[in-house]
PDB file of N, CA, C and O in Angstrom, chain B, residues numbered from 101:
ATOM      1  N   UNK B 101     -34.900  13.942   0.073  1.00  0.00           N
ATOM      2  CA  UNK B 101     -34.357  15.167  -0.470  1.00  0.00           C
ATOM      3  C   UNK B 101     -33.114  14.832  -1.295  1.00  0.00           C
ATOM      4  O   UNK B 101     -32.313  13.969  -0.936  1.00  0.00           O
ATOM      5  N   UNK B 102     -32.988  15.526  -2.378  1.00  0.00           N
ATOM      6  CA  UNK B 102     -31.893  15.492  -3.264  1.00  0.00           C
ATOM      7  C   UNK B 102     -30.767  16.267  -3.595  1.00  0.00           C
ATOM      8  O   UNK B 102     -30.432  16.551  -4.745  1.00  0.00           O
ATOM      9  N   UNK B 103     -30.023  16.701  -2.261  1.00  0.00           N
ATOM     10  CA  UNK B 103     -29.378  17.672  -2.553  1.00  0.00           C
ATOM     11  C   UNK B 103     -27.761  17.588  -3.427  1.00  0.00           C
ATOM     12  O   UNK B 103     -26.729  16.965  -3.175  1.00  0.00           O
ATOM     13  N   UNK B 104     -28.075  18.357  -4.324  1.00  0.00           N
ATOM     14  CA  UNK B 104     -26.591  18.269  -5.308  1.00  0.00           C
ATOM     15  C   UNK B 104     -26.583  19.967  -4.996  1.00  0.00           C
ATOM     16  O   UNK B 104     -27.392  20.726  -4.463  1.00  0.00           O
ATOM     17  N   UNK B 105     -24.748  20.204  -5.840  1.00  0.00           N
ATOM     18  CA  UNK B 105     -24.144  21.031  -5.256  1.00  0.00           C
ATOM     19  C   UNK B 105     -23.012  21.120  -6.388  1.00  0.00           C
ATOM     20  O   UNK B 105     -22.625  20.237  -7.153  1.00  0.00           O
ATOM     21  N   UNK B 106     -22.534  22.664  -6.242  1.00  0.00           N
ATOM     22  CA  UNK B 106     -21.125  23.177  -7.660  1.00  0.00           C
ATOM     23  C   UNK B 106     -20.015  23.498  -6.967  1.00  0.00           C
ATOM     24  O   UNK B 106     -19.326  24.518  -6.998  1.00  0.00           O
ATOM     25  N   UNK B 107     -19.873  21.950  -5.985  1.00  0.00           N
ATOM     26  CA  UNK B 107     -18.317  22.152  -5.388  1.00  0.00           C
ATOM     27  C   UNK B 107     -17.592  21.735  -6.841  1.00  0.00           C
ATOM     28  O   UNK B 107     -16.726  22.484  -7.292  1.00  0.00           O
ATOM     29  N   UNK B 108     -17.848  20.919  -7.321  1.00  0.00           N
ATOM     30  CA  UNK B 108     -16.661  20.126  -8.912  1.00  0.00           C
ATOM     31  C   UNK B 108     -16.656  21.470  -9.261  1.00  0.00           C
ATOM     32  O   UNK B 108     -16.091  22.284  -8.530  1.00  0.00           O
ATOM     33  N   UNK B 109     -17.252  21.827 -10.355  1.00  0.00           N
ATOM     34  CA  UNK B 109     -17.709  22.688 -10.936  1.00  0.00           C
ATOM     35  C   UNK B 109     -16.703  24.524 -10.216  1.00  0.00           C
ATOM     36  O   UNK B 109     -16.149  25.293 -11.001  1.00  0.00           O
ATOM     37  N   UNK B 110     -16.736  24.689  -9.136  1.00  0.00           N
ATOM     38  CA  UNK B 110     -16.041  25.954  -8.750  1.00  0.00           C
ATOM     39  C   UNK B 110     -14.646  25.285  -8.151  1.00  0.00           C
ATOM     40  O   UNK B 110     -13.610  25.936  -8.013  1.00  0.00           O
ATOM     41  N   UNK B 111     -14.748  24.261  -7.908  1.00  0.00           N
ATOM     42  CA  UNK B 111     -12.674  24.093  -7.792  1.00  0.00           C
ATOM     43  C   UNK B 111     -12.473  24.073  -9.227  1.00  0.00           C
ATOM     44  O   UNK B 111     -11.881  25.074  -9.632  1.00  0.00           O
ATOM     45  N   UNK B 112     -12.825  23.138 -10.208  1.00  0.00           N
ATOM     46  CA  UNK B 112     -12.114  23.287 -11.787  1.00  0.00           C
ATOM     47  C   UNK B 112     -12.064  24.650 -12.100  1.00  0.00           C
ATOM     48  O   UNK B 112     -11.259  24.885 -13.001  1.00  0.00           O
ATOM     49  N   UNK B 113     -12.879  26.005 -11.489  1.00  0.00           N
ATOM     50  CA  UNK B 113     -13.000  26.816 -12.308  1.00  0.00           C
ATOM     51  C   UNK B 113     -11.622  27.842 -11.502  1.00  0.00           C
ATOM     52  O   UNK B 113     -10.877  28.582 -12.145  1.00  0.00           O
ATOM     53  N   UNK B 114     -11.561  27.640 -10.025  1.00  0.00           N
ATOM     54  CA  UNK B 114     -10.224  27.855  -9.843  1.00  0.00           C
ATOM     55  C   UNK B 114      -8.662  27.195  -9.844  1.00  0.00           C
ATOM     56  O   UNK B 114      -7.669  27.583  -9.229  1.00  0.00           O
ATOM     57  N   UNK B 115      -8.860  25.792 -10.976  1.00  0.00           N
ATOM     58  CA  UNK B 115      -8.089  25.316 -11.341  1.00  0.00           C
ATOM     59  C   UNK B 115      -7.324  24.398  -9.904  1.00  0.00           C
ATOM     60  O   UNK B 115      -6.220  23.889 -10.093  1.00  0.00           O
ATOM     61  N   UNK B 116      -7.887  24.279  -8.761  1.00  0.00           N
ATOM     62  CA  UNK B 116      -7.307  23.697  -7.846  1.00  0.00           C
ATOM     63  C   UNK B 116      -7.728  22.105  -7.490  1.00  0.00           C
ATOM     64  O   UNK B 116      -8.893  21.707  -7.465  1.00  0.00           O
ATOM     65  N   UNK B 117      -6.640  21.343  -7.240  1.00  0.00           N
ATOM     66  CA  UNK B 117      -7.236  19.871  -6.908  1.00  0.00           C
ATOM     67  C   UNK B 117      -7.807  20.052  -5.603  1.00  0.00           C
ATOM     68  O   UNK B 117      -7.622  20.919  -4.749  1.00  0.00           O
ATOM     69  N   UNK B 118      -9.053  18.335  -5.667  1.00  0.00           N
ATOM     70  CA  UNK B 118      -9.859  17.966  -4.159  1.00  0.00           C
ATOM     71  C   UNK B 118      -8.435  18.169  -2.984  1.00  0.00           C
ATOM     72  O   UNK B 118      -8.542  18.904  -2.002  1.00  0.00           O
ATOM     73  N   UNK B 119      -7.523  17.614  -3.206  1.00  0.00           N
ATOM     74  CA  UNK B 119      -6.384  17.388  -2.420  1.00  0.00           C
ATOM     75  C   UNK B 119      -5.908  19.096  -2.367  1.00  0.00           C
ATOM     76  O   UNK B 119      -5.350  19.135  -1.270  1.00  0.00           O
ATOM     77  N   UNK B 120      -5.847  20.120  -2.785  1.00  0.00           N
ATOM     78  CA  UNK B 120      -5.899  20.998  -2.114  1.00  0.00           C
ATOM     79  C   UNK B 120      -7.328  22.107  -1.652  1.00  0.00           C
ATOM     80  O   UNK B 120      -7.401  23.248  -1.195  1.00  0.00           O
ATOM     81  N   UNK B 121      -8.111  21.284  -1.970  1.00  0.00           N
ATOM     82  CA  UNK B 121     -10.030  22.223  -1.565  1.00  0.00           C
ATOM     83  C   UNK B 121      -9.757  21.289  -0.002  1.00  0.00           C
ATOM     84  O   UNK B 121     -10.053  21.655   1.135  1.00  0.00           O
ATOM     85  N   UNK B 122      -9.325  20.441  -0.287  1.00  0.00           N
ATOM     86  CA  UNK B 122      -9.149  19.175   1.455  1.00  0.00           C
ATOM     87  C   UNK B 122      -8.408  20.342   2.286  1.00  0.00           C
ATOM     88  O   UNK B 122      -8.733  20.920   3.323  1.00  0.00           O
ATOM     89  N   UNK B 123      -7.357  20.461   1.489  1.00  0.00           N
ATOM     90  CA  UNK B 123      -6.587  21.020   2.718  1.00  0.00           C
ATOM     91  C   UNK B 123      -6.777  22.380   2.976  1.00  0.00           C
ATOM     92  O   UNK B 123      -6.098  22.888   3.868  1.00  0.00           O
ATOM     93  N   UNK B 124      -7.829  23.273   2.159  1.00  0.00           N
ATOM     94  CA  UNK B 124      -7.953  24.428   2.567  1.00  0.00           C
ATOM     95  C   UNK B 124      -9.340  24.346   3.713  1.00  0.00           C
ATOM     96  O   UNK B 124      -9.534  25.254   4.521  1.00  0.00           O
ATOM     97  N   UNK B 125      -9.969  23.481   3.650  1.00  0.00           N
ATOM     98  CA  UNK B 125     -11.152  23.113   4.653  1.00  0.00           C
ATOM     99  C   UNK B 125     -11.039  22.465   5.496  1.00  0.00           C
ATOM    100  O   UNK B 125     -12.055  22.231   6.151  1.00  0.00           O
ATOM    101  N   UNK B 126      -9.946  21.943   5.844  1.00  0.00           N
ATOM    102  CA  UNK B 126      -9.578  21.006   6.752  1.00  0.00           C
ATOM    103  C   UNK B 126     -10.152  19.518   7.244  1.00  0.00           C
ATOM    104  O   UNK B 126     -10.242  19.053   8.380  1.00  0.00           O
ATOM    105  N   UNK B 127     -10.564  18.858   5.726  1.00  0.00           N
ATOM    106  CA  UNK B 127     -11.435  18.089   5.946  1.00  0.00           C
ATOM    107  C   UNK B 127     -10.188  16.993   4.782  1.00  0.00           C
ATOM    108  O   UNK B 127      -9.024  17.376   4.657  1.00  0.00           O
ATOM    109  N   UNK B 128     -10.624  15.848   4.144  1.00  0.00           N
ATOM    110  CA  UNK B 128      -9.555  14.561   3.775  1.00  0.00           C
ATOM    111  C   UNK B 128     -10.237  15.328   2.119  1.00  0.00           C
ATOM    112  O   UNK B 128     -11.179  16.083   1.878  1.00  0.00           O
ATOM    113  N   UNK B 129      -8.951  14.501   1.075  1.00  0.00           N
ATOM    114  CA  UNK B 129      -9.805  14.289   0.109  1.00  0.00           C
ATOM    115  C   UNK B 129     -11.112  13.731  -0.067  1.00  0.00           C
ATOM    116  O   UNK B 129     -12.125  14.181  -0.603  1.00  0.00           O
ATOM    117  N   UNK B 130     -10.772  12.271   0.705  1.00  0.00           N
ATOM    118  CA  UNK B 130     -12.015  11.468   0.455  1.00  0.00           C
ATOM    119  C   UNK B 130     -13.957  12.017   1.104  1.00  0.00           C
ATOM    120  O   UNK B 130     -15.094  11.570   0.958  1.00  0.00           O
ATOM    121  N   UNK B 131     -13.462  12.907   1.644  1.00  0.00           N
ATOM    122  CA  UNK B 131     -14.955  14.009   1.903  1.00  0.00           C
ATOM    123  C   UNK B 131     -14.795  14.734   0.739  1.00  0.00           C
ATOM    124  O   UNK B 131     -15.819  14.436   0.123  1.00  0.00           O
ATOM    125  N   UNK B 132     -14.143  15.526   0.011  1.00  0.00           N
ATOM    126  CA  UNK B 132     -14.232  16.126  -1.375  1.00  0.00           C
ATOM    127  C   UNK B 132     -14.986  15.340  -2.065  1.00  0.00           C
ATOM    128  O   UNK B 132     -16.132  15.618  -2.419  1.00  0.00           O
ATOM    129  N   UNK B 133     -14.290  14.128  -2.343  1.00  0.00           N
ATOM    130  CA  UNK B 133     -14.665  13.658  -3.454  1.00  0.00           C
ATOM    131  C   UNK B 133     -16.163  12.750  -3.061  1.00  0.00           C
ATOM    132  O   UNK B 133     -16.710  12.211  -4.024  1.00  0.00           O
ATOM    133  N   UNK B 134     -16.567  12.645  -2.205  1.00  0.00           N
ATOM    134  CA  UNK B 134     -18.047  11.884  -1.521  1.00  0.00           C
ATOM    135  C   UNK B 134     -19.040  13.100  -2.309  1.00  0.00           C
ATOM    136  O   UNK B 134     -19.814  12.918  -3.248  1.00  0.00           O
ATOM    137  N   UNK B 135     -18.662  14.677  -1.422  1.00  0.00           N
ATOM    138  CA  UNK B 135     -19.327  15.441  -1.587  1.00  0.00           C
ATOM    139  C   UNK B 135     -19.990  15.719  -3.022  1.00  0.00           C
ATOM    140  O   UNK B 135     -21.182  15.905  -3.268  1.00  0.00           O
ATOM    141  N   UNK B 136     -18.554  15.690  -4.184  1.00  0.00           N
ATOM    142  CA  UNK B 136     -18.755  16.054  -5.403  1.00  0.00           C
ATOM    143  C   UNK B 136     -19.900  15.145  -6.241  1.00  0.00           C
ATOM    144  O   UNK B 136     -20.862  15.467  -6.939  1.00  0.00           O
ATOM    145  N   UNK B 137     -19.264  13.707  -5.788  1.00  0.00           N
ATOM    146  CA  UNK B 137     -20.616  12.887  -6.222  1.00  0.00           C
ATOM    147  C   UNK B 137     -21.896  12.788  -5.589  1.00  0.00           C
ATOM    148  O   UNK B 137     -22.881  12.215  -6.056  1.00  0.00           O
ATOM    149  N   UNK B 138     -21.820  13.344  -4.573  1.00  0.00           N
ATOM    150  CA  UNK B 138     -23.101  13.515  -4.095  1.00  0.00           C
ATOM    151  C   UNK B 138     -23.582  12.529  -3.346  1.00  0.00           C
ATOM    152  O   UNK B 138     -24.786  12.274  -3.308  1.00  0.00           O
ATOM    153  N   UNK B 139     -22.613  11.829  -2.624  1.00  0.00           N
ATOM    154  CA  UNK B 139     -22.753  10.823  -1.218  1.00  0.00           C
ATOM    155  C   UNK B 139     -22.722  10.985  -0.431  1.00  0.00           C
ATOM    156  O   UNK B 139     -22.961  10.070   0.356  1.00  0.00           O
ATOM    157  N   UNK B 140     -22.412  12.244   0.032  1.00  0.00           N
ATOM    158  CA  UNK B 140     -22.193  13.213   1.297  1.00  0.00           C
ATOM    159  C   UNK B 140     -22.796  14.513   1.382  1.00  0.00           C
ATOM    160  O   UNK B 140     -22.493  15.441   0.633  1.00  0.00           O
ATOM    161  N   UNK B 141     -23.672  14.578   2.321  1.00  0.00           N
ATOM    162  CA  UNK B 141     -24.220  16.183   2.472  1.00  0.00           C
ATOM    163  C   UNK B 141     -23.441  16.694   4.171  1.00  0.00           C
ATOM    164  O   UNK B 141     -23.575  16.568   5.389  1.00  0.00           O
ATOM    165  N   UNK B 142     -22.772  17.191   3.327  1.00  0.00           N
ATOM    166  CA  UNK B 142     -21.433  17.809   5.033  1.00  0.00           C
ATOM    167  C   UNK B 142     -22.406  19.234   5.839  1.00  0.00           C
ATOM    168  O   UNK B 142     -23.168  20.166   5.584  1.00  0.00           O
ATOM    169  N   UNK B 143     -21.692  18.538   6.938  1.00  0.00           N
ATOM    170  CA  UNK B 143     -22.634  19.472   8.176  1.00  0.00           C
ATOM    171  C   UNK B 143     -22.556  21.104   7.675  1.00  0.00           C
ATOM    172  O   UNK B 143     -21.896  21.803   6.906  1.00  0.00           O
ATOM    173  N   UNK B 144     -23.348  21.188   8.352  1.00  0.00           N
ATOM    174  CA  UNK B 144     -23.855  23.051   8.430  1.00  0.00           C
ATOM    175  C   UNK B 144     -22.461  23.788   8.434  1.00  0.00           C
ATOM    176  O   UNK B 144     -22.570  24.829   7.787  1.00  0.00           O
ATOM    177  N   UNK B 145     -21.393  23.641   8.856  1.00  0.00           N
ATOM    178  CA  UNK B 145     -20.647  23.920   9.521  1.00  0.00           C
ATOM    179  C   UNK B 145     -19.314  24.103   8.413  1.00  0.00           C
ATOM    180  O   UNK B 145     -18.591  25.099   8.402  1.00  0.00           O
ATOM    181  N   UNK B 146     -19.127  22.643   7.283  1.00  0.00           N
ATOM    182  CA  UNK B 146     -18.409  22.297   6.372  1.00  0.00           C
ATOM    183  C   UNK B 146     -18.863  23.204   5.305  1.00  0.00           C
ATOM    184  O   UNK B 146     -18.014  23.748   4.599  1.00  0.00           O
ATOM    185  N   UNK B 147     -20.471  23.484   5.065  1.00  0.00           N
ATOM    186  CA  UNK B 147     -21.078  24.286   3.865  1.00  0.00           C
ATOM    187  C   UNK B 147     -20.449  25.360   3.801  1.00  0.00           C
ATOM    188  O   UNK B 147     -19.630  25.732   2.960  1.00  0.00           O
ATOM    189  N   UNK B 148     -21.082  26.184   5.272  1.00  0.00           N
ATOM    190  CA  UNK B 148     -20.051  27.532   5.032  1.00  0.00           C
ATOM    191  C   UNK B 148     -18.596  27.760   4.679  1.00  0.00           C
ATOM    192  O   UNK B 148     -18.002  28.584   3.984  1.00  0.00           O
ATOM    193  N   UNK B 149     -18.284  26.829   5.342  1.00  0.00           N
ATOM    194  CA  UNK B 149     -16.777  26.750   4.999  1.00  0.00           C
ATOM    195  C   UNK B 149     -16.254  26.413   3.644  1.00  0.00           C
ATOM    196  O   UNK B 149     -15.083  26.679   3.374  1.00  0.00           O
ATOM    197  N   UNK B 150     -16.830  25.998   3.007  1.00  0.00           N
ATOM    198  CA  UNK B 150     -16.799  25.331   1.473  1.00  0.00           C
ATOM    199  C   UNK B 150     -17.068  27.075   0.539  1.00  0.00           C
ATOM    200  O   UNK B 150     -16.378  27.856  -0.117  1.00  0.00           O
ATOM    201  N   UNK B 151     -18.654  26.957   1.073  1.00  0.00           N
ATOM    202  CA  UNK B 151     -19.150  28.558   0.686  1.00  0.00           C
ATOM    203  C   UNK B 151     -17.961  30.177   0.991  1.00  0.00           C
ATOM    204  O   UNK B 151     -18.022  31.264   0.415  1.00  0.00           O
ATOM    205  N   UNK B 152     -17.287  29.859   1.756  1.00  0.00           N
ATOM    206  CA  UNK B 152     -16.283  31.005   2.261  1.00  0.00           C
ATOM    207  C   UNK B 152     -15.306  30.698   1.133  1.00  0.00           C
ATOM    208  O   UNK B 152     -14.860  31.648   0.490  1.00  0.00           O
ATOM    209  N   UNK B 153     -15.053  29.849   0.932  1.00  0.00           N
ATOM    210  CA  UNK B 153     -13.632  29.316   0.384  1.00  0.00           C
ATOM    211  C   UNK B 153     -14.013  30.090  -1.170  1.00  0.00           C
ATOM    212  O   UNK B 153     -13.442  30.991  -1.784  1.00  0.00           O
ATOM    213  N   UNK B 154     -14.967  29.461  -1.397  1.00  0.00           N
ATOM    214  CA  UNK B 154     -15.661  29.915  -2.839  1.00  0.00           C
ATOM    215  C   UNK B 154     -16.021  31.321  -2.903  1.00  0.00           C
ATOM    216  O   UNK B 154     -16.192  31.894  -3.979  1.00  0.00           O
ATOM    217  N   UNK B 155     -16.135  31.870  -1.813  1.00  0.00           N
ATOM    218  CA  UNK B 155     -16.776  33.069  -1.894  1.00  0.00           C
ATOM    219  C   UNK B 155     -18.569  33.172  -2.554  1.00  0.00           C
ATOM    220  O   UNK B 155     -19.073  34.189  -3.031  1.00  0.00           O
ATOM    221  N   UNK B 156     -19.026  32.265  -2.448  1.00  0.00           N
ATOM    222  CA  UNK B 156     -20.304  32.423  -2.536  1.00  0.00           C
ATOM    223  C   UNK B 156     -21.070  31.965  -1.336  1.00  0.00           C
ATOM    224  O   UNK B 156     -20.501  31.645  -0.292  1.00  0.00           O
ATOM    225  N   UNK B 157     -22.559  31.933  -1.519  1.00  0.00           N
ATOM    226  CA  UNK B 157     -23.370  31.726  -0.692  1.00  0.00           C
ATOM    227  C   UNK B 157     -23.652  30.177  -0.773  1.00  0.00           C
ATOM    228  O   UNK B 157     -23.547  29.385  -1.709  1.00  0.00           O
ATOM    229  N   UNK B 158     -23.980  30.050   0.315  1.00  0.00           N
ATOM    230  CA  UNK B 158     -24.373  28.096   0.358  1.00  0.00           C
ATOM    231  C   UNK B 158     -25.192  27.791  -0.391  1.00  0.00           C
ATOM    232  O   UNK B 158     -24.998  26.832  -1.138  1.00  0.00           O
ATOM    233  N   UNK B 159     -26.524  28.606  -0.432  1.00  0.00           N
ATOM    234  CA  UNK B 159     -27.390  28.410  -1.589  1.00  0.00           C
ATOM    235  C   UNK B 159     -26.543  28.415  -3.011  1.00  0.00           C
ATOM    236  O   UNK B 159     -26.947  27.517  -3.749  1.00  0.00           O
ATOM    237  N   UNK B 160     -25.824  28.941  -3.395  1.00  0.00           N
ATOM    238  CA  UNK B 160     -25.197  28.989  -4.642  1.00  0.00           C
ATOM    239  C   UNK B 160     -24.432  28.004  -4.486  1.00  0.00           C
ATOM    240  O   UNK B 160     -23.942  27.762  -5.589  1.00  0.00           O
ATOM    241  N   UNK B 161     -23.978  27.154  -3.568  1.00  0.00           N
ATOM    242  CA  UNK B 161     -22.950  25.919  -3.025  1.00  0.00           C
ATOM    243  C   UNK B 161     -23.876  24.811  -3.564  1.00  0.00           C
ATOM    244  O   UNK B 161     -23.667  24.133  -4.570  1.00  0.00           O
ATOM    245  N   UNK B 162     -25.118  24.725  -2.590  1.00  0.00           N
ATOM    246  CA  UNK B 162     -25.921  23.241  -2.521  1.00  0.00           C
ATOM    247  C   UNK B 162     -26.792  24.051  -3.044  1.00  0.00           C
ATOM    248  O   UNK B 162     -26.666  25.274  -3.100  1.00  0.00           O
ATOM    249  N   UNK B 163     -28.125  23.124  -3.632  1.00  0.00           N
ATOM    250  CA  UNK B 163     -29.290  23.698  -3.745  1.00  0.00           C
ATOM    251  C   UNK B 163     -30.360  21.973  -3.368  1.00  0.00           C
ATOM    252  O   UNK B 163     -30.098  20.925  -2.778  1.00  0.00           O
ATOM    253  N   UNK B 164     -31.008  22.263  -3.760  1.00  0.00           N
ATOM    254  CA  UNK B 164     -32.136  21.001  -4.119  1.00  0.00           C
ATOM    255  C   UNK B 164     -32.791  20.508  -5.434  1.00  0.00           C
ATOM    256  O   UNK B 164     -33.838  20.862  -5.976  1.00  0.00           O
ATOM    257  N   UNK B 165     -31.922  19.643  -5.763  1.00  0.00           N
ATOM    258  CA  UNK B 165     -32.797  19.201  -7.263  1.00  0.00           C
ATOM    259  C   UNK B 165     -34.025  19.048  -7.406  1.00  0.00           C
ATOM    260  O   UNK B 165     -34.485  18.741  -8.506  1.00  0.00           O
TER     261      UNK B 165
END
């Protein structure tokens, strides 16, 4: 499975760095930046939380290429 995802894409669009999307999720930069390239698919748990932050849905977060 190939899952990519518009975490880059919705922090640039609220103008905020990985180093503060880290600290609003409580997770390091270096999980930001795994995620963005797409080396990391973060637990069930991180999605929503990513998805809350953004205010969208996880599906609109991750999808499947």
């Amino acid at each position: 499975m190939n899952l990519s995802n518009n975490v880059k894409n919705m922090r640039q669009k609220l103008g905020i760095t990985q180093e503060e999307l880290a600290a609003a999720t409580s997770v390091s930069r270096q999980t930001i930046i795994a995620i963005e390239k797409g080396n990391y698919i973060p637990s069930l748990a991180l999605a929503i939380n990513l998805a809350k932050f953004f205010k969208v849905s996880v599906e609109e977060l991750f999808y499947v290429k």
